[in-house]
Amino acid sequence: MVLIVDDQAENIFSLKKLLESQDFEVDTAASGEEALKKVLKNEYALIILDVQMPGIDGFEVAETLSGYSKTKELPIIFLSAVNTEKKFITKGYASGGIDYITKPVDPDILLLKVTTFHRLYEQTLALNETKKVLEREIEIRKKAQQELNDKVEDLNTTLESLPQIAFRADSNGRITFVNKKWFQYSNCTSIFPQTHPDDVEMEKIWRNAINGGEPFECEVRIKECASGLYPYHLLRIIPMKKDAGIKNWVGTFTYIDDQKQAERKKDEFLSIASHELKTPLTSIKAYIQLLARLESKKNEGSVVASYISRAHEQVGKLEHLIADLLDISKIENGKLKMNKKPFDMEQLIANVVETVSNTNHHSTLRVERAGVPMLKEIVGDVIRIEQVLINFFTNAIKYAPEADRIVLHTAINNDHVYIAVQDFGIGIPSHKKDQVFGKFYRVEESAMEYQGLGIGLYICAEIIKQHYGTYGVESTPGEGTTFYFTLPFS
Ligand code: ADP
C-alpha cells in the first residue's frame, strides 16, 4: 500500500486517483503527525511525502522514520515545489530508498518511480521471507544436530560403562568410537584386535558381517596386548538402522574364555569317564550273561534267574548311556563318522519296532503305521539311523506314560524320505521346541519327573545332519508330539 502525505486535499485527491488507476492500493494522511501515526500502525510499501506542510514538515517526518527500525528502510518520494538539493533530502535518511519529484507532478514520472519502488518493496519482502525461512531451517538443523550429538554422547557413555570391549563404526565400517577396554587388545583406535592364527582374520569377519547387513555373532580368540594370550570372546555386531538404511554399527567383544575352558574340561571329563566305564561294564555284562546261562540250565524260571534278567536289563541301560556319552565326545572332536551303505528302510523300521516292543513292558502299547511303505533303497549308516528312530520311539514311550499308541508316519517325496514318530503324551511348550535338539537340554517342566540326560536328540540331530537330511518337532502341550526327520536318496 502507498501512503500519500499532503496537507492539500486536492493534491491528495489527484495523486490517489492517479495511483488507483494503476491498481495501487492507497492510503492518505493530511499532516506529518497523522503520517507518523499511520506508518507506525500499518504496513506501507512507499510514502509519497509533501515537503512543505504546516507542523511537522516532510523532512522531519523522514528523519523521524529513519530512527525506527520498522520504518528505516521504507522508501520515500518527496514532493517539493522547488528543486531541492539531493544531499539535503538524503540527510538523516541514508539507508532507505529515496527520491524526489518537483511540483507540479508529472504523472508519468511519478508512476514510473512509484512502480520501481513498489517492485523493490515486494522484492525486499520476498527476500525477508526467504531469510526468515532459512533462519528457521538453520535453527531446526542446529537443534537436530545438537540432539544427535547428545544421543551419540549418551551411547558412548553407555559403551564406556560396559565391562566388554565396545566399539562403534559408520555405515562404511570405519571405526568411530572405542571404549577404554579396547586398548587392552589393540594399540590403535582404527585397528581391530588381532585374531588367533587358527581363526579367521578380524578384517575378514568384519567385512562379511557388514556386507551381510544383519546382526552378527561369532566366537573368536583375540590377542591381549600385555599377555600375548588369545582368550575366547563372543563378538556381537548390531546394525543401527534408519530410514531403511544402516547408519551405524555397534559391536562388543564379551570375554567367554572361562566358560570355554570349563566346557572343554567337561568334554574331556565325559570322554575319559565314558571310556573308563566302558571296559568294566563290558565284563559285568559278560559275567551276567554267563550267570544267566548257568541259572537257566539249572533252575529255569527261578527268582534268581529273574533277578539276573533285571540286572542284565539295567546294564543294558547303562551301556546305552555310556554309548551316548561317547558319541557326545566324538561329536565334539569331529570323530563321529558315518559308515554309509545302501540299506532297506522297511527292514530297519521292522527291527526298530521289534526292539521297542521287546524292551517295553507296557503291554497295551500299539505301534500304528501311516503312510506309504519305504520300498526305495536309501544310502546311509544303518546303525546310526536306527539309533535315531529308537531314540524317537524311546522318548515317545517315556514322555507319554498314559498313552496306548504311537503312530509311525512314512512318506516318499521326489528326492527324500520322511519318517515321523507321533506320540500322545505331555507335549513340549512351543517356545522350547527349537531347543530340545541342543546339547544337555531338557524341558524344565518335565525334567524332574522323567529321567534323562538331554543328549539323545542332540546326537540324533548330528547324525541326520551328517546325512544331509532335515529334522524337527511339532508339538501341542497336553496333546502330544511328533518328531520327524528326512533323508535324501543320494
Ligand atoms: P532326555 O530324554 O534324555 O532328557 P533327549 O535329548 O532325548 O534327552 O530329549 C531332550 C528333551 O526333550 C527331554 O528332556 C524332554 O524334555 C524333551 N522331549 C523329548 N522327546 C519328547 C517327547 N516325545 N515328548 C515330550 N518331550 C520330549
XYZ file of C-alpha atoms and ligand atoms in Angstrom:
517
model
C 0.000 0.000 0.000
C 1.211 3.519 -0.812
C 0.791 6.350 1.709
C 0.274 9.854 0.275
C 1.039 12.654 2.742
C -0.003 16.149 1.766
C -1.810 18.995 3.528
C -3.610 19.928 0.304
C -6.778 17.828 -0.134
C -6.830 18.450 -3.899
C -3.227 17.157 -4.259
C -4.129 14.062 -2.308
C -7.212 13.554 -4.432
C -5.402 13.787 -7.790
C -2.438 11.592 -6.677
C -4.800 9.000 -5.224
C -6.793 8.842 -8.452
C -3.609 8.537 -10.483
C -2.232 5.633 -8.436
C -5.537 3.843 -8.111
C -5.889 3.980 -11.887
C -2.809 1.733 -11.951
C -4.245 -0.629 -9.303
C -2.121 0.577 -6.411
C -3.736 0.458 -3.004
C -3.581 3.891 -1.492
C -3.857 5.423 1.985
C -3.645 9.113 2.796
C -2.543 11.431 5.589
C -3.181 15.178 5.701
C -0.249 16.075 8.003
C 3.151 14.912 9.204
C 1.697 13.883 12.601
C -1.025 11.780 11.009
C 1.539 10.207 8.643
C 3.781 9.168 11.576
C 0.845 7.610 13.438
C -0.283 5.660 10.382
C 3.205 4.468 9.464
C 3.720 3.002 12.921
C 0.347 1.259 12.808
C 0.191 -0.025 9.207
C 2.464 -1.665 6.657
C 3.354 0.556 3.623
C 5.412 -0.152 0.547
C 6.163 3.540 -0.114
C 5.405 7.053 1.133
C 4.819 9.994 -1.149
C 5.650 12.865 1.143
C 4.971 16.536 0.604
C 7.925 18.533 1.896
C 6.139 21.724 2.823
C 3.463 21.121 5.379
C 2.393 23.077 8.457
C 3.517 21.444 11.720
C 5.969 18.609 11.115
C 7.254 19.058 7.574
C 8.220 16.259 5.170
C 11.925 16.215 6.077
C 11.155 15.927 9.772
C 8.794 13.053 9.080
C 11.571 11.323 7.075
C 14.112 11.910 9.808
C 11.777 10.502 12.448
C 11.062 7.431 10.288
C 14.784 6.770 9.864
C 15.015 6.372 13.626
C 12.567 3.473 13.895
C 13.709 0.015 12.960
C 10.322 -0.762 11.459
C 10.404 2.184 9.052
C 14.037 2.951 8.436
C 14.021 1.008 5.148
C 10.721 2.496 3.951
C 11.176 4.177 0.518
C 10.096 7.834 0.270
C 9.354 10.057 -2.699
C 9.415 13.719 -1.653
C 7.155 16.199 -3.403
C 8.759 19.554 -3.438
C 7.777 22.849 -5.004
C 11.429 23.747 -5.589
C 14.240 21.627 -6.953
C 15.686 20.616 -3.577
C 19.272 19.559 -3.461
C 19.695 15.825 -3.211
C 22.158 15.848 -0.328
C 19.672 17.861 1.690
C 16.935 15.367 1.014
C 19.027 12.355 1.995
C 20.063 13.961 5.280
C 19.197 11.633 8.139
C 17.754 9.056 5.806
C 20.768 7.448 4.264
C 19.729 3.806 4.380
C 16.246 3.843 2.810
C 15.317 4.193 -0.849
C 14.719 7.879 -1.526
C 13.796 10.110 -4.424
C 12.040 13.329 -5.151
C 9.680 14.898 -7.668
C 9.086 18.567 -8.194
C 5.665 20.051 -8.357
C 3.698 20.250 -10.492
C 3.866 16.492 -10.633
C 4.474 14.830 -13.971
C 2.122 11.801 -13.741
C 4.267 9.566 -15.969
C 7.414 10.168 -13.964
C 5.591 9.700 -10.685
C 4.069 6.406 -11.843
C 7.454 5.223 -13.088
C 9.071 5.932 -9.728
C 6.201 4.501 -7.700
C 6.257 1.322 -9.796
C 10.022 0.947 -9.312
C 9.865 1.493 -5.560
C 6.872 -0.757 -5.229
C 8.642 -3.583 -7.047
C 11.665 -3.017 -4.856
C 9.458 -3.235 -1.803
C 7.941 -6.509 -2.962
C 11.345 -7.978 -3.679
C 12.571 -6.912 -0.275
C 9.536 -8.513 1.332
C 10.152 -11.774 -0.530
C 13.833 -11.638 0.391
C 12.988 -11.093 4.057
C 10.573 -14.013 3.979
C 13.230 -16.278 2.455
C 15.708 -15.074 5.043
C 13.285 -15.916 7.842
C 12.617 -19.394 6.422
C 16.346 -20.002 6.090
C 16.964 -18.828 9.630
C 14.240 -21.154 10.888
C 15.726 -24.032 8.891
C 19.183 -23.350 10.308
C 17.706 -23.294 13.800
C 15.939 -26.652 13.265
C 19.106 -28.206 11.854
C 21.209 -26.879 14.690
C 18.755 -28.366 17.163
C 18.666 -31.728 15.375
C 22.467 -31.779 15.234
C 22.626 -30.995 18.936
C 20.135 -33.779 19.713
C 22.143 -36.181 17.581
C 25.362 -35.182 19.331
C 23.654 -35.696 22.696
C 22.463 -39.154 21.656
C 25.902 -40.137 20.393
C 27.371 -38.849 23.627
C 24.843 -40.929 25.635
C 25.625 -44.024 23.587
C 29.367 -43.522 24.017
C 28.930 -43.140 27.769
C 26.899 -46.355 27.842
C 29.512 -48.190 25.787
C 32.232 -46.818 28.047
C 30.460 -48.197 31.118
C 30.280 -51.758 29.721
C 32.620 -54.437 31.050
C 33.040 -55.662 27.453
C 35.201 -54.277 24.667
C 32.820 -52.000 22.771
C 33.085 -50.015 19.564
C 31.041 -48.104 17.044
C 31.530 -47.772 13.287
C 29.947 -45.758 10.494
C 27.936 -47.300 7.657
C 31.148 -47.983 5.685
C 32.624 -49.905 8.581
C 35.082 -47.196 9.686
C 35.525 -47.283 13.454
C 34.295 -44.055 15.022
C 34.443 -44.860 18.732
C 36.105 -47.389 21.015
C 35.866 -47.709 24.783
C 38.836 -47.935 27.167
C 38.723 -51.736 27.325
C 39.561 -51.800 23.585
C 43.137 -50.747 24.306
C 43.818 -53.953 26.238
C 43.521 -55.719 22.883
C 44.535 -53.120 20.298
C 47.003 -50.235 20.293
C 45.107 -48.204 17.786
C 41.530 -46.932 17.547
C 41.202 -47.846 13.889
C 42.742 -51.344 14.031
C 40.784 -54.369 15.205
C 42.321 -56.746 17.768
C 44.402 -59.470 16.178
C 42.725 -62.895 15.984
C 44.400 -66.230 16.714
C 46.404 -67.551 13.720
C 43.972 -70.505 13.501
C 40.895 -68.256 13.478
C 39.604 -66.121 10.595
C 41.201 -62.651 10.419
C 39.171 -59.935 12.081
C 39.130 -57.734 8.953
C 37.501 -60.583 7.030
C 34.945 -61.272 9.784
C 34.136 -57.571 9.914
C 33.742 -57.168 6.125
C 31.477 -60.241 5.923
C 29.390 -59.041 8.848
C 28.765 -55.564 7.486
C 28.211 -56.794 3.926
C 25.543 -59.109 5.363
C 23.740 -56.076 6.795
C 22.257 -58.153 9.622
C 23.081 -58.700 13.311
C 26.086 -60.987 13.512
C 27.559 -63.183 16.236
C 30.617 -65.425 16.400
C 33.187 -66.784 18.823
C 36.722 -65.636 18.191
C 40.067 -65.672 20.003
C 41.756 -62.253 20.163
C 45.224 -61.277 21.320
C 45.597 -59.473 24.625
C 48.401 -56.915 24.180
C 50.027 -57.337 27.615
C 49.998 -61.151 27.927
C 50.127 -62.138 24.260
C 47.395 -64.721 25.056
C 44.347 -65.273 22.862
C 41.297 -65.628 25.134
C 37.940 -66.548 23.611
C 35.468 -63.702 23.065
C 31.924 -63.601 21.794
C 31.772 -60.954 19.079
C 28.372 -59.352 18.533
C 27.771 -56.783 15.806
C 24.453 -54.955 15.536
C 23.406 -52.599 12.712
C 21.651 -49.393 13.774
C 19.109 -48.764 11.048
C 17.482 -45.515 9.952
C 15.077 -44.919 7.034
C 15.630 -48.454 5.718
C 19.402 -47.904 5.606
C 22.199 -48.728 8.031
C 23.531 -45.656 9.790
C 25.954 -47.132 12.254
C 27.262 -50.378 13.668
C 27.721 -51.181 17.324
C 29.893 -54.083 18.368
C 31.030 -55.792 21.552
C 33.566 -58.467 22.402
C 32.478 -60.365 25.540
C 35.083 -62.404 27.405
C 33.956 -66.060 27.405
C 37.286 -67.779 27.895
C 36.419 -69.132 31.360
C 33.215 -70.723 30.025
C 35.117 -72.191 27.077
C 37.751 -73.671 29.409
C 35.049 -75.135 31.657
C 33.266 -76.576 28.629
C 36.492 -78.080 27.339
C 37.235 -79.651 30.743
C 33.717 -81.054 30.968
C 34.018 -82.595 27.499
C 37.406 -84.062 28.416
C 35.957 -85.482 31.613
C 32.994 -87.001 29.782
C 35.247 -88.546 27.208
C 37.636 -90.074 29.794
C 34.849 -91.167 32.162
C 32.823 -92.881 29.468
C 35.869 -94.662 28.094
C 36.910 -95.837 31.583
C 33.363 -97.021 32.384
C 33.009 -98.965 29.184
C 35.624 -101.657 29.911
C 34.400 -102.817 33.357
C 30.810 -102.626 32.124
C 31.575 -104.951 29.223
C 32.978 -107.553 31.674
C 29.991 -107.127 34.028
C 27.690 -107.720 31.083
C 29.650 -110.809 30.034
C 29.531 -112.266 33.576
C 25.794 -111.585 33.866
C 25.207 -113.377 30.563
C 27.290 -116.291 31.857
C 25.284 -116.368 35.096
C 22.023 -116.248 33.153
C 23.071 -119.207 31.051
C 24.155 -121.242 34.108
C 20.982 -120.422 36.008
C 18.716 -121.227 33.063
C 20.371 -124.636 32.771
C 19.843 -125.384 36.481
C 16.656 -123.576 37.504
C 14.699 -122.205 34.549
C 12.217 -119.540 35.753
C 13.687 -119.238 39.287
C 13.714 -115.995 41.299
C 17.480 -115.805 40.858
C 17.010 -116.065 37.080
C 14.537 -113.162 37.146
C 16.996 -111.039 39.196
C 19.766 -111.807 36.751
C 17.472 -110.788 33.889
C 16.720 -107.455 35.589
C 20.389 -106.843 36.252
C 21.012 -107.529 32.572
C 18.364 -105.005 31.599
C 19.871 -102.319 33.854
C 23.327 -102.983 32.491
C 21.818 -102.522 29.006
C 20.549 -99.065 30.010
C 23.940 -98.162 31.458
C 25.603 -99.342 28.288
C 23.260 -97.177 26.242
C 24.053 -94.144 28.407
C 27.781 -94.644 28.092
C 27.456 -95.081 24.332
C 25.630 -91.726 24.179
C 28.324 -90.025 26.257
C 30.981 -91.450 23.976
C 29.050 -90.165 20.973
C 28.992 -86.701 22.502
C 32.747 -86.633 22.858
C 33.098 -87.968 19.306
C 30.877 -85.120 18.041
C 32.996 -82.577 19.974
C 36.167 -83.922 18.400
C 34.678 -84.273 14.927
C 35.110 -88.031 15.119
C 31.512 -89.200 14.779
C 31.942 -90.840 11.414
C 29.163 -92.358 9.311
C 29.592 -95.675 7.575
C 27.243 -95.123 4.636
C 25.962 -98.020 2.537
C 22.687 -98.757 0.750
C 20.112 -100.224 3.143
C 16.466 -101.289 3.288
C 14.468 -98.759 5.321
C 11.446 -101.089 5.689
C 13.681 -103.696 7.304
C 15.158 -101.067 9.608
C 11.669 -99.957 10.680
C 10.654 -103.582 11.381
C 13.792 -104.082 13.533
C 13.165 -100.911 15.486
C 9.514 -101.744 16.164
C 10.533 -105.201 17.361
C 13.308 -103.848 19.615
C 10.957 -101.248 21.060
C 8.232 -103.856 21.713
C 10.688 -106.268 23.366
C 12.232 -103.705 25.677
C 8.986 -102.038 26.600
C 6.895 -103.690 29.266
C 3.873 -101.523 28.651
C 1.834 -104.431 27.272
C -1.064 -102.441 25.784
C 1.085 -100.077 23.669
C 0.398 -100.345 19.910
C 2.619 -99.028 17.146
C 0.413 -97.942 14.254
C 1.640 -97.221 10.779
C 0.501 -94.399 8.498
C 1.753 -93.571 5.003
C 3.473 -95.482 2.253
C 5.923 -98.395 2.606
C 9.586 -97.458 2.216
C 10.386 -99.523 -0.843
C 13.198 -97.412 -2.224
C 16.772 -98.053 -1.144
C 18.472 -95.429 0.985
C 22.189 -94.780 1.362
C 23.283 -94.123 4.931
C 24.678 -95.522 8.149
C 22.010 -98.080 9.016
C 23.112 -98.412 12.660
C 23.062 -94.655 13.212
C 19.679 -94.162 11.501
C 18.313 -96.985 13.654
C 19.715 -95.169 16.697
C 17.760 -92.038 15.701
C 14.496 -93.915 15.240
C 14.933 -95.861 18.507
C 15.582 -92.571 20.272
C 12.379 -91.044 18.889
C 10.421 -94.167 19.959
C 12.033 -94.311 23.422
C 11.096 -90.673 24.013
C 7.583 -91.263 22.642
C 7.110 -94.003 25.256
C 8.848 -92.136 28.091
C 7.035 -88.819 27.670
C 3.588 -90.382 27.080
C 3.155 -92.774 30.041
C -0.651 -92.810 29.791
C -0.907 -93.314 26.029
C -1.610 -96.685 24.457
C -0.436 -95.971 20.901
C 2.323 -94.430 18.836
C 1.931 -93.622 15.130
C 4.826 -94.035 12.734
C 4.354 -91.862 9.634
C 6.280 -92.542 6.447
C 6.278 -90.667 3.144
C 8.346 -90.554 -0.010
C 8.872 -87.296 -1.883
C 10.816 -86.623 -5.077
C 14.241 -86.628 -3.541
C 13.823 -87.723 0.068
C 12.025 -89.931 2.561
C 10.141 -88.590 5.554
C 9.798 -90.527 8.808
C 7.957 -89.280 11.866
C 7.084 -90.669 15.272
C 3.895 -89.271 16.785
C 3.012 -89.717 20.446
C 0.031 -88.626 22.551
C 1.898 -87.534 25.636
C 2.770 -84.444 27.624
C 3.938 -82.335 24.655
C 6.525 -79.533 24.605
C 5.833 -75.805 25.208
C 6.148 -74.069 21.807
C 8.940 -71.682 22.889
C 11.103 -74.631 23.964
C 10.568 -76.736 20.858
C 13.611 -75.482 18.987
C 15.906 -76.056 21.919
C 15.250 -79.773 22.522
C 17.908 -80.698 19.953
C 20.514 -78.758 21.975
C 23.257 -80.452 23.980
C 22.158 -81.364 27.553
C 18.874 -79.524 27.048
C 15.881 -80.819 28.990
C 12.459 -79.188 29.243
C 12.380 -77.838 32.793
C 8.725 -78.608 33.432
C 9.193 -82.359 32.887
C 12.863 -82.777 33.832
C 12.153 -83.782 37.449
C 9.524 -86.337 36.596
C 11.289 -88.138 33.722
C 14.867 -89.377 33.891
C 17.350 -88.420 31.206
C 20.470 -86.505 30.324
C 19.231 -84.388 27.417
C 21.727 -85.725 24.894
C 19.725 -88.234 22.818
C 18.175 -85.677 20.455
C 21.441 -83.759 20.179
C 23.103 -86.922 18.832
C 20.103 -87.614 16.542
C 20.407 -84.106 15.077
C 24.125 -84.608 14.430
C 23.511 -87.975 12.718
C 20.814 -86.536 10.446
C 22.985 -83.513 9.642
C 25.772 -85.855 8.577
C 23.302 -87.495 6.191
C 22.354 -84.060 4.769
C 18.781 -84.583 5.987
C 16.473 -82.356 7.997
C 14.807 -82.843 11.376
C 12.274 -81.125 13.579
C 9.418 -81.384 16.022
C 5.742 -80.403 16.133
C 4.018 -80.409 19.477
C 0.942 -79.330 21.401
C 1.296 -79.368 25.195
C -1.087 -81.888 26.717
C -1.893 -83.459 23.343
C 1.313 -84.930 22.018
C 4.466 -84.562 19.982
C 5.716 -85.560 16.539
C 9.444 -85.850 15.922
C 10.490 -86.237 12.282
C 13.498 -86.496 10.055
C 14.063 -86.634 6.309
C 16.858 -88.304 4.367
C 17.831 -87.598 0.777
C 18.005 -90.546 -1.600
C 21.559 -89.786 -2.578
P 16.318 -86.995 27.536
O 15.015 -87.588 27.122
O 17.316 -88.000 27.958
O 16.172 -85.886 28.519
P 16.543 -86.068 24.781
O 17.675 -85.348 24.122
O 16.078 -87.312 24.140
O 17.007 -86.296 26.274
O 15.341 -85.059 24.869
C 15.560 -83.740 25.276
C 14.335 -83.181 25.972
O 13.286 -83.015 25.032
C 13.769 -84.086 27.022
O 14.391 -83.877 28.270
C 12.307 -83.703 27.049
O 12.156 -82.578 27.880
C 12.025 -83.290 25.619
N 11.392 -84.368 24.841
C 11.996 -85.244 24.013
N 11.092 -86.065 23.448
C 9.890 -85.695 23.916
C 8.534 -86.177 23.705
N 8.275 -87.182 22.880
N 7.547 -85.536 24.378
C 7.813 -84.507 25.205
N 9.034 -84.038 25.452
C 10.066 -84.616 24.817
